[in-house]
Tab-separated table of C-alpha atoms and ligand atoms in Angstrom:
chain	number	residue	atom	x	y	z
A	27	MET	CA	25.227	-10.271	-83.892
A	28	SER	CA	23.390	-13.275	-85.534
A	29	ARG	CA	24.747	-16.582	-84.488
A	30	ALA	CA	26.640	-17.256	-87.474
A	31	SER	CA	28.568	-14.280	-87.399
A	32	SER	CA	29.618	-15.140	-83.917
A	33	GLY	CA	33.142	-16.645	-83.434
A	34	GLY	CA	33.806	-19.198	-86.070
A	35	ARG	CA	32.667	-16.129	-88.895
A	36	ARG	CA	35.946	-14.144	-88.438
A	37	THR	CA	37.941	-17.635	-89.819
A	38	HIS	CA	35.554	-17.964	-92.490
A	39	ASP	CA	35.240	-14.270	-94.016
A	40	LEU	CA	38.839	-15.309	-95.200
A	41	GLU	CA	37.486	-17.661	-96.929
A	42	VAL	CA	35.457	-15.515	-99.145
A	43	SER	CA	37.207	-13.230	-101.796
A	44	VAL	CA	36.709	-9.610	-102.429
A	45	THR	CA	35.151	-11.029	-105.602
A	46	ASP	CA	31.923	-13.000	-104.713
A	47	THR	CA	31.301	-15.308	-107.602
A	48	THR	CA	27.842	-17.143	-107.303
A	49	SER	CA	29.378	-20.143	-106.390
A	50	GLU	CA	31.412	-18.802	-103.566
A	51	GLN	CA	28.256	-16.985	-102.382
A	52	THR	CA	26.995	-20.455	-102.441
A	53	GLU	CA	29.686	-21.776	-99.927
A	54	ARG	CA	29.195	-18.809	-97.470
A	55	LYS	CA	25.580	-20.177	-97.059
A	56	LEU	CA	26.453	-23.377	-96.698
A	57	LEU	CA	29.303	-22.398	-93.937
A	58	ASP	CA	26.612	-19.706	-92.327
A	59	GLU	CA	24.221	-22.618	-92.073
A	60	LEU	CA	26.926	-25.013	-90.671
A	61	TYR	CA	28.179	-22.362	-88.185
A	62	ALA	CA	24.410	-21.989	-86.994
A	63	ASP	CA	24.126	-25.978	-86.541
A	64	PHE	CA	27.117	-26.343	-84.496
A	65	GLU	CA	25.477	-23.984	-81.887
A	66	ASP	CA	22.227	-25.433	-82.298
A	67	ALA	CA	23.992	-29.442	-81.318
A	68	GLY	CA	25.533	-27.677	-79.174
A	69	LEU	CA	29.204	-27.853	-80.424
A	70	ILE	CA	32.375	-25.495	-80.525
A	71	PRO	CA	34.701	-26.491	-83.417
A	72	LEU	CA	38.458	-26.228	-82.345
A	73	TRP	CA	39.738	-24.446	-85.485
A	74	THR	CA	37.714	-21.147	-83.670
A	75	GLN	CA	38.521	-21.585	-80.334
A	76	VAL	CA	42.199	-22.551	-80.285
A	77	ASP	CA	43.628	-19.314	-79.212
A	78	GLY	CA	43.678	-20.096	-75.228
A	79	LEU	CA	42.760	-23.759	-74.991
A	80	MET	CA	46.736	-25.067	-75.276
A	81	PRO	CA	48.787	-22.109	-73.924
A	82	MET	CA	52.466	-22.562	-74.494
A	83	SER	CA	52.907	-22.394	-70.611
A	84	PRO	CA	50.832	-21.754	-68.274
A	85	GLN	CA	48.806	-17.732	-67.940
A	86	SER	CA	47.186	-17.620	-64.979
A	87	ALA	CA	44.371	-15.234	-64.154
A	88	ALA	CA	45.964	-14.894	-60.915
A	89	VAL	CA	48.279	-11.859	-60.143
A	90	PRO	CA	51.232	-11.611	-58.261
A	91	HIS	CA	50.105	-9.771	-54.856
A	92	LEU	CA	50.945	-8.703	-51.446
A	93	TRP	CA	48.828	-7.667	-48.296
A	94	ARG	CA	50.231	-6.337	-45.201
A	95	TRP	CA	49.879	-7.755	-42.246
A	96	ALA	CA	49.158	-3.799	-40.600
A	97	GLU	CA	46.745	-3.367	-42.925
A	98	LEU	CA	44.941	-6.600	-42.540
A	99	LEU	CA	45.041	-7.042	-38.634
A	100	PRO	CA	43.294	-3.538	-37.885
A	101	ILE	CA	40.338	-4.578	-40.290
A	102	ALA	CA	40.168	-7.915	-38.153
A	103	GLU	CA	40.181	-6.060	-35.082
A	104	ARG	CA	37.320	-3.618	-36.045
A	105	SER	CA	35.328	-7.091	-38.026
A	106	GLY	CA	35.890	-8.792	-34.932
A	107	GLU	CA	34.144	-5.542	-32.685
A	108	LEU	CA	31.079	-5.296	-35.090
A	109	VAL	CA	29.960	-9.225	-36.479
A	110	PRO	CA	29.686	-11.419	-34.651
A	111	VAL	CA	30.565	-15.410	-35.011
A	112	GLY	CA	27.952	-17.978	-34.758
A	113	ARG	CA	26.349	-20.608	-36.764
A	114	GLY	CA	25.550	-19.366	-40.444
A	115	GLY	CA	28.469	-17.657	-40.688
A	116	GLU	CA	30.462	-20.233	-38.822
A	117	ARG	CA	33.922	-18.038	-38.817
A	118	ARG	CA	35.016	-14.976	-38.848
A	119	ALA	CA	37.368	-15.105	-41.730
A	120	MET	CA	38.414	-12.381	-44.676
A	121	ALA	CA	39.966	-14.007	-47.095
A	122	LEU	CA	42.537	-12.724	-49.663
A	123	SER	CA	41.409	-11.897	-52.912
A	124	ASN	CA	43.469	-11.862	-56.115
A	125	PRO	CA	43.219	-8.707	-58.068
A	126	GLY	CA	43.039	-10.477	-61.473
A	127	LEU	CA	40.269	-12.505	-59.866
A	128	PRO	CA	37.628	-9.965	-59.056
A	129	GLY	CA	35.104	-10.404	-56.518
A	130	LEU	CA	36.327	-13.904	-55.577
A	131	PRO	CA	37.502	-15.056	-52.559
A	132	TYR	CA	40.560	-16.555	-53.817
A	133	ALA	CA	44.327	-15.804	-53.660
A	134	THR	CA	44.706	-17.705	-55.955
A	135	PRO	CA	42.573	-20.251	-58.464
A	136	THR	CA	43.392	-23.355	-55.862
A	137	LEU	CA	43.798	-21.990	-52.631
A	138	TRP	CA	41.709	-19.792	-50.178
A	139	THR	CA	43.590	-17.767	-47.857
A	140	ALA	CA	42.085	-15.826	-45.309
A	141	ILE	CA	43.039	-13.706	-41.734
A	142	GLN	CA	40.613	-15.221	-39.083
A	143	TYR	CA	39.906	-13.405	-35.869
A	144	LEU	CA	38.466	-14.500	-32.382
A	145	GLY	CA	37.473	-12.933	-30.118
A	146	PRO	CA	37.744	-13.111	-26.148
A	147	ARG	CA	36.114	-16.107	-24.900
A	148	GLU	CA	34.339	-16.879	-28.423
A	149	VAL	CA	33.538	-19.717	-30.219
A	150	ALA	CA	33.794	-20.889	-33.642
A	151	PRO	CA	31.197	-24.158	-34.277
A	152	SER	CA	31.798	-27.591	-34.807
A	153	HIS	CA	31.215	-28.054	-38.872
A	154	ARG	CA	32.989	-30.424	-41.107
A	155	HIS	CA	33.272	-30.160	-44.864
A	156	SER	CA	35.395	-32.000	-47.547
A	157	GLN	CA	37.813	-29.039	-48.467
A	158	GLY	CA	41.202	-29.586	-45.945
A	159	ALA	CA	42.739	-26.630	-43.748
A	160	PHE	CA	45.132	-25.623	-42.353
A	161	ARG	CA	45.929	-22.848	-39.554
A	162	PHE	CA	49.428	-21.198	-39.547
A	163	ILE	CA	50.214	-18.684	-36.327
A	164	VAL	CA	51.871	-15.485	-36.644
A	165	GLU	CA	51.190	-14.244	-33.368
A	166	GLY	CA	49.113	-14.768	-30.334
A	167	GLU	CA	47.829	-17.612	-28.568
A	168	GLY	CA	44.779	-18.700	-26.419
A	169	VAL	CA	43.012	-20.622	-28.742
A	170	TRP	CA	42.678	-24.288	-28.953
A	171	THR	CA	41.303	-25.638	-31.988
A	172	ASN	CA	39.228	-29.215	-31.215
A	173	VAL	CA	39.318	-31.478	-34.410
A	174	ASP	CA	37.366	-34.281	-33.367
A	175	GLY	CA	37.370	-33.863	-30.475
A	176	ASP	CA	40.843	-33.529	-29.840
A	177	ALA	CA	41.760	-30.029	-28.470
A	178	VAL	CA	45.101	-28.525	-30.219
A	179	ALA	CA	46.469	-25.445	-28.854
A	180	MET	CA	46.918	-22.910	-31.341
A	181	ARG	CA	50.359	-21.022	-30.508
A	182	ARG	CA	52.679	-18.192	-32.363
A	183	GLY	CA	55.117	-20.588	-34.969
A	184	ASP	CA	52.327	-23.553	-34.710
A	185	LEU	CA	51.096	-25.291	-37.944
A	186	LEU	CA	47.714	-26.898	-36.965
A	187	LEU	CA	45.649	-29.263	-39.331
A	188	THR	CA	42.168	-30.087	-39.990
A	189	PRO	CA	42.498	-32.220	-42.690
A	190	SER	CA	39.176	-32.872	-45.004
A	191	TRP	CA	36.087	-34.125	-43.124
A	192	ALA	CA	37.619	-33.805	-39.421
A	193	PHE	CA	34.868	-32.145	-37.470
A	194	HIS	CA	36.020	-28.799	-36.152
A	195	GLU	CA	35.508	-25.939	-34.060
A	196	HIS	CA	37.605	-23.094	-32.470
A	197	GLN	CA	37.501	-21.884	-28.725
A	198	ASN	CA	38.906	-19.020	-27.288
A	199	VAL	CA	39.522	-19.396	-23.872
A	200	THR	CA	41.440	-16.084	-22.581
A	201	ASP	CA	40.649	-12.972	-22.339
A	202	ARG	CA	42.502	-11.267	-25.323
A	203	PRO	CA	41.325	-11.651	-29.691
A	204	MET	CA	43.470	-14.067	-31.819
A	205	ALA	CA	44.243	-13.710	-35.232
A	206	TRP	CA	45.405	-16.727	-37.561
A	207	LEU	CA	46.218	-17.748	-41.035
A	208	ASP	CA	43.823	-20.048	-42.625
A	209	GLY	CA	44.338	-21.872	-45.793
A	210	LEU	CA	42.172	-24.135	-47.672
A	211	ASP	CA	41.572	-26.032	-51.128
A	212	ILE	CA	38.438	-24.564	-51.275
A	213	PRO	CA	38.583	-23.107	-55.460
A	214	LEU	CA	39.934	-26.448	-56.381
A	215	VAL	CA	37.340	-28.421	-54.521
A	216	SER	CA	35.175	-26.117	-56.113
A	217	LYS	CA	36.491	-26.485	-59.424
A	218	LEU	CA	36.572	-30.311	-59.222
A	219	ASP	CA	32.736	-30.387	-58.082
A	220	ALA	CA	33.728	-32.174	-54.221
A	221	GLY	CA	32.488	-30.012	-52.344
A	222	PHE	CA	30.418	-31.848	-48.929
A	223	PHE	CA	29.707	-29.951	-45.618
A	224	GLU	CA	27.803	-31.036	-42.225
A	225	PHE	CA	27.441	-28.957	-39.020
A	226	GLY	CA	28.450	-30.749	-36.251
A	227	PRO	CA	26.502	-30.375	-32.627
A	228	ASP	CA	26.509	-27.136	-30.879
A	229	GLU	CA	27.657	-27.881	-27.819
A	230	LEU	CA	31.821	-27.857	-27.717
A	231	SER	CA	33.150	-31.461	-28.177
A	232	THR	CA	35.308	-30.531	-25.291
A	233	ARG	CA	36.555	-27.727	-23.206
A	234	GLU	CA	40.009	-29.467	-22.533
A	235	THR	CA	43.464	-27.131	-22.907
A	236	PRO	CA	45.748	-29.357	-23.068
A	237	GLU	CA	49.392	-28.849	-23.661
A	238	ARG	CA	49.531	-31.337	-26.163
A	239	SER	CA	47.051	-32.985	-28.238
A	240	ARG	CA	46.771	-36.454	-28.504
A	241	GLY	CA	47.593	-36.535	-31.761
A	242	GLU	CA	51.043	-35.492	-30.987
A	243	ARG	CA	51.181	-37.957	-28.153
A	244	LEU	CA	50.479	-40.567	-30.353
A	245	TRP	CA	52.653	-39.657	-33.534
A	246	GLY	CA	54.708	-36.618	-32.466
A	247	HIS	CA	57.726	-38.624	-31.585
A	248	PRO	CA	60.571	-38.170	-34.243
A	249	GLY	CA	61.011	-41.265	-36.733
A	250	LEU	CA	58.724	-43.277	-34.164
A	251	ARG	CA	55.515	-44.717	-35.645
A	252	PRO	CA	53.337	-46.213	-33.397
A	253	ILE	CA	52.404	-49.858	-34.475
A	254	GLY	CA	49.555	-50.940	-35.666
A	255	ARG	CA	48.188	-47.852	-36.914
A	256	PRO	CA	47.557	-47.699	-41.035
A	257	ASP	CA	48.989	-45.018	-43.747
A	258	GLN	CA	46.739	-41.811	-43.571
A	259	PRO	CA	46.107	-39.812	-46.987
A	260	ASN	CA	46.386	-37.068	-44.598
A	261	SER	CA	48.701	-36.784	-41.053
A	262	PRO	CA	47.650	-37.259	-38.031
A	263	LEU	CA	49.911	-35.200	-36.523
A	264	ASN	CA	47.839	-32.033	-35.729
A	265	ALA	CA	49.942	-30.025	-34.795
A	266	TYR	CA	53.964	-28.977	-35.335
A	267	ARG	CA	55.359	-27.121	-33.382
A	268	TRP	CA	57.430	-24.100	-33.265
A	269	GLU	CA	59.958	-25.631	-31.279
A	270	HIS	CA	60.728	-28.508	-33.639
A	271	THR	CA	60.822	-25.941	-36.740
A	272	ASP	CA	62.905	-23.437	-35.532
A	273	ALA	CA	65.654	-26.655	-34.266
A	274	ALA	CA	65.250	-27.969	-37.790
A	275	LEU	CA	65.956	-25.027	-39.597
A	276	THR	CA	69.198	-23.878	-36.793
A	277	ALA	CA	70.319	-27.210	-37.424
A	278	GLN	CA	70.401	-27.138	-40.629
A	279	LEU	CA	71.951	-23.607	-40.995
A	280	GLU	CA	74.669	-24.734	-38.391
A	281	LEU	CA	75.239	-27.995	-40.410
A	282	GLU	CA	76.176	-26.061	-43.001
A	283	GLN	CA	79.131	-23.930	-41.114
A	284	GLU	CA	80.304	-26.859	-40.334
A	285	GLY	CA	80.613	-27.858	-44.183
A	286	VAL	CA	77.767	-30.686	-43.908
A	287	PRO	CA	75.644	-30.364	-46.819
A	288	GLY	CA	71.649	-30.120	-45.840
A	289	VAL	CA	70.532	-26.556	-46.979
A	290	LEU	CA	68.360	-25.981	-50.070
A	291	GLU	CA	71.364	-23.700	-51.446
A	292	PRO	CA	73.888	-22.027	-49.878
A	293	GLY	CA	72.038	-19.674	-46.366
A	294	HIS	CA	68.496	-21.026	-47.461
A	295	ALA	CA	67.393	-23.580	-44.774
A	296	GLY	CA	63.959	-25.425	-45.697
A	297	VAL	CA	61.614	-28.067	-44.026
A	298	ARG	CA	58.442	-29.272	-45.266
A	299	PHE	CA	55.514	-30.544	-42.875
A	300	SER	CA	55.426	-34.446	-43.943
A	301	ASN	CA	52.959	-36.632	-42.775
A	302	PRO	CA	54.267	-39.405	-40.669
A	303	THR	CA	52.035	-42.771	-42.242
A	304	THR	CA	53.700	-41.964	-45.603
A	305	GLY	CA	56.452	-39.355	-45.732
A	306	ARG	CA	54.280	-37.423	-47.863
A	307	ASP	CA	52.905	-34.081	-47.808
A	308	ALA	CA	50.658	-32.894	-44.384
A	309	LEU	CA	48.314	-32.091	-46.214
A	310	VAL	CA	47.388	-34.376	-49.571
A	311	THR	CA	46.116	-31.569	-51.831
A	312	MET	CA	48.434	-28.756	-50.533
A	313	ARG	CA	52.213	-28.426	-49.681
A	314	THR	CA	53.290	-26.566	-46.482
A	315	GLU	CA	56.893	-25.717	-45.596
A	316	MET	CA	59.100	-23.074	-43.371
A	317	ARG	CA	62.002	-21.384	-45.138
A	318	ARG	CA	64.886	-19.858	-43.298
A	319	LEU	CA	67.037	-17.511	-44.710
A	320	ARG	CA	70.338	-15.813	-43.541
A	321	ALA	CA	70.522	-12.350	-43.642
A	322	GLY	CA	72.206	-11.059	-47.166
A	323	THR	CA	70.710	-14.342	-48.874
A	324	ARG	CA	69.544	-14.544	-52.646
A	325	THR	CA	67.284	-17.367	-53.710
A	326	THR	CA	68.028	-18.960	-56.967
A	327	PRO	CA	64.840	-17.784	-58.979
A	328	VAL	CA	62.236	-20.485	-59.689
A	329	ARG	CA	59.474	-21.232	-61.595
A	330	THR	CA	56.869	-23.877	-60.526
A	331	VAL	CA	53.862	-24.931	-62.360
A	332	GLY	CA	51.008	-24.574	-59.446
A	333	SER	CA	49.941	-21.832	-57.545
A	334	ALA	CA	52.122	-20.707	-53.552
A	335	VAL	CA	51.365	-18.127	-50.719
A	336	TRP	CA	54.329	-16.909	-48.540
A	337	GLN	CA	54.123	-15.070	-45.730
A	338	VAL	CA	56.657	-13.801	-43.592
A	339	PHE	CA	56.841	-14.949	-39.804
A	340	GLU	CA	59.804	-12.767	-38.566
A	341	GLY	CA	62.333	-10.379	-40.334
A	342	GLU	CA	62.415	-8.643	-43.636
A	343	ALA	CA	62.798	-9.497	-47.117
A	344	VAL	CA	62.258	-8.787	-50.746
A	345	ALA	CA	60.585	-10.653	-52.805
A	346	GLN	CA	60.782	-10.342	-56.446
A	347	VAL	CA	57.759	-12.055	-57.877
A	348	GLY	CA	57.249	-12.013	-61.628
A	349	ASP	CA	57.409	-7.735	-62.593
A	350	LYS	CA	56.146	-6.715	-58.699
A	351	VAL	CA	58.966	-6.155	-55.807
A	352	PHE	CA	57.760	-6.209	-52.370
A	353	GLU	CA	59.567	-5.064	-49.673
A	354	ILE	CA	58.244	-7.764	-46.574
A	355	ALA	CA	57.940	-7.774	-42.885
A	356	LYS	CA	56.535	-9.658	-40.381
A	357	GLY	CA	52.876	-11.154	-40.960
A	358	ASP	CA	53.288	-9.698	-44.646
A	359	LEU	CA	51.433	-12.252	-47.487
A	360	PHE	CA	52.503	-12.362	-51.082
A	361	VAL	CA	51.058	-14.467	-53.712
A	362	VAL	CA	52.780	-16.125	-56.191
A	363	PRO	CA	51.078	-17.370	-59.033
A	364	SER	CA	51.525	-20.342	-61.631
A	365	TRP	CA	54.985	-20.267	-63.745
A	366	CYS	CA	55.884	-17.166	-62.253
A	367	GLU	CA	59.298	-16.369	-61.242
A	368	VAL	CA	59.925	-15.420	-57.546
A	369	SER	CA	63.035	-15.248	-55.923
A	370	LEU	CA	63.415	-13.491	-51.836
A	371	SER	CA	66.903	-11.304	-51.201
A	372	ALA	CA	67.015	-11.601	-47.374
A	373	ARG	CA	67.203	-8.017	-45.567
A	374	THR	CA	67.796	-9.241	-41.927
A	375	GLU	CA	67.796	-13.389	-41.467
A	376	VAL	CA	64.069	-14.424	-41.912
A	377	ASP	CA	61.924	-17.296	-41.580
A	378	LEU	CA	58.624	-17.373	-44.113
A	379	PHE	CA	55.563	-19.981	-44.129
A	380	ARG	CA	54.789	-21.207	-47.684
A	381	PHE	CA	51.835	-23.260	-48.855
A	382	SER	CA	51.250	-24.529	-53.011
A	383	ASP	CA	49.199	-26.895	-54.338
A	384	GLU	CA	52.026	-28.634	-55.850
A	385	PRO	CA	50.829	-32.325	-54.262
A	386	VAL	CA	48.226	-31.918	-56.302
A	387	TYR	CA	50.405	-31.508	-59.803
A	388	GLU	CA	52.449	-33.893	-58.445
A	389	ALA	CA	49.555	-36.488	-58.126
A	390	LEU	CA	47.985	-35.928	-61.793
A	391	GLY	CA	52.027	-35.741	-63.819
A	392	LEU	CA	51.667	-32.137	-64.225
A	393	ALA	CA	54.590	-30.922	-62.235
A	394	ARG	CA	57.366	-29.013	-63.665
A	395	THR	CA	59.973	-26.743	-61.749
A	396	PHE	CA	62.255	-24.312	-63.456
A	397	ARG	CA	65.327	-22.889	-61.637
A	398	GLY	CA	67.560	-20.393	-62.755
A	399	GLU	CA	67.214	-16.920	-64.813
A	400	HIS	CA	64.534	-16.816	-67.583
A	401	LYS	CA	66.144	-15.891	-70.703
B	530	1HN	C1	36.593	-22.283	-41.870
B	530	1HN	O1	35.701	-24.042	-41.725
B	530	1HN	C2	37.328	-22.028	-41.552
B	530	1HN	O2	37.023	-23.882	-39.970
B	530	1HN	C3	37.686	-21.088	-42.169
B	530	1HN	O3	38.581	-21.912	-39.469
B	530	1HN	C4	38.126	-20.721	-43.134
B	530	1HN	C5	36.388	-20.773	-45.200
B	530	1HN	C6	35.219	-21.050	-45.763
B	530	1HN	C7	34.469	-22.123	-45.458
B	530	1HN	C8	35.077	-22.565	-44.070
B	530	1HN	C9	37.761	-22.645	-40.281
B	530	1HN	C10	36.529	-20.994	-44.215
B	530	1HN	C11	36.137	-21.749	-43.570
């Protein structure tokens, strides 16, 4: 195909009538030359490209998809037996790859999601990166993640933060393996050309295994902020314990029973993990939340700009995501692409962890949400 017959030729074919007069032939020749010069000059005229440049609404390449914990865990265990963890590979993390983003280790166009596995007594070595990260634990314990030298216990139901540029390493101090969920903003940071990485020391920064990290001891008292500490873009509270999350959700549903408003919608309680210095999201680029639905609750369908990943913490539900219907149970993960409608029906009481890239859209003035049935 010649240069002139790409893109622009289609439009300009329309301008050439069946009866090709001499003047039309001249014009055609001039247009061919013009389109060739566009290419040589490194230009693409808008009128040949307008499709897709400005869709009427977001057209994500990502698709709704489900990964079952019961399938992920045995694969992670086999990797634990066969694949060492150490310098170079750094982490035994297996990324969810969205079928709409083939070949890429991305759950959505902005969010990396992986199951990570650390065997008995294993250590994942120290490093830091500009990508922000968190861990969420659906089962197990025994690993401490050392974040800038602060040892943070990882236990069922906890959310642990590894903000951008904090050194971190993971240490399994038990004879049992442990698997958990990793969320990172890797694809977003890649798209923004903002990736930095540095190896840390080969020796562990600490072998301590405290109940509570220094971050929790300083920042983990409800409504009490240490005086003299400045605001930080990412939360200095590095662990959000299940005990507190559970109590907050329980209280919301109890208050609803007592006639006090507080829940998101009838039978639907929710908390957002927040940065105690700003009241905003715990991480600058990722929203992290826990939802609890009473058995039998069906949530209002919602569409939001930005993508989300959900993981069932406990219980059973049906998730309707776009035209897909997922029967979900403990540990199962599903993806909601941008502007794709999602609603949940709780078969039992169900707790769900959710994370998304919404803070990015809010910061850029691009956030939109539509609640209700779509016409
Ligand atoms: C990383 O540092 C972790 O620290 C997990 O646990 C997943 C994926 C890509 C690059 C770095 C971790 C990662 C990662």
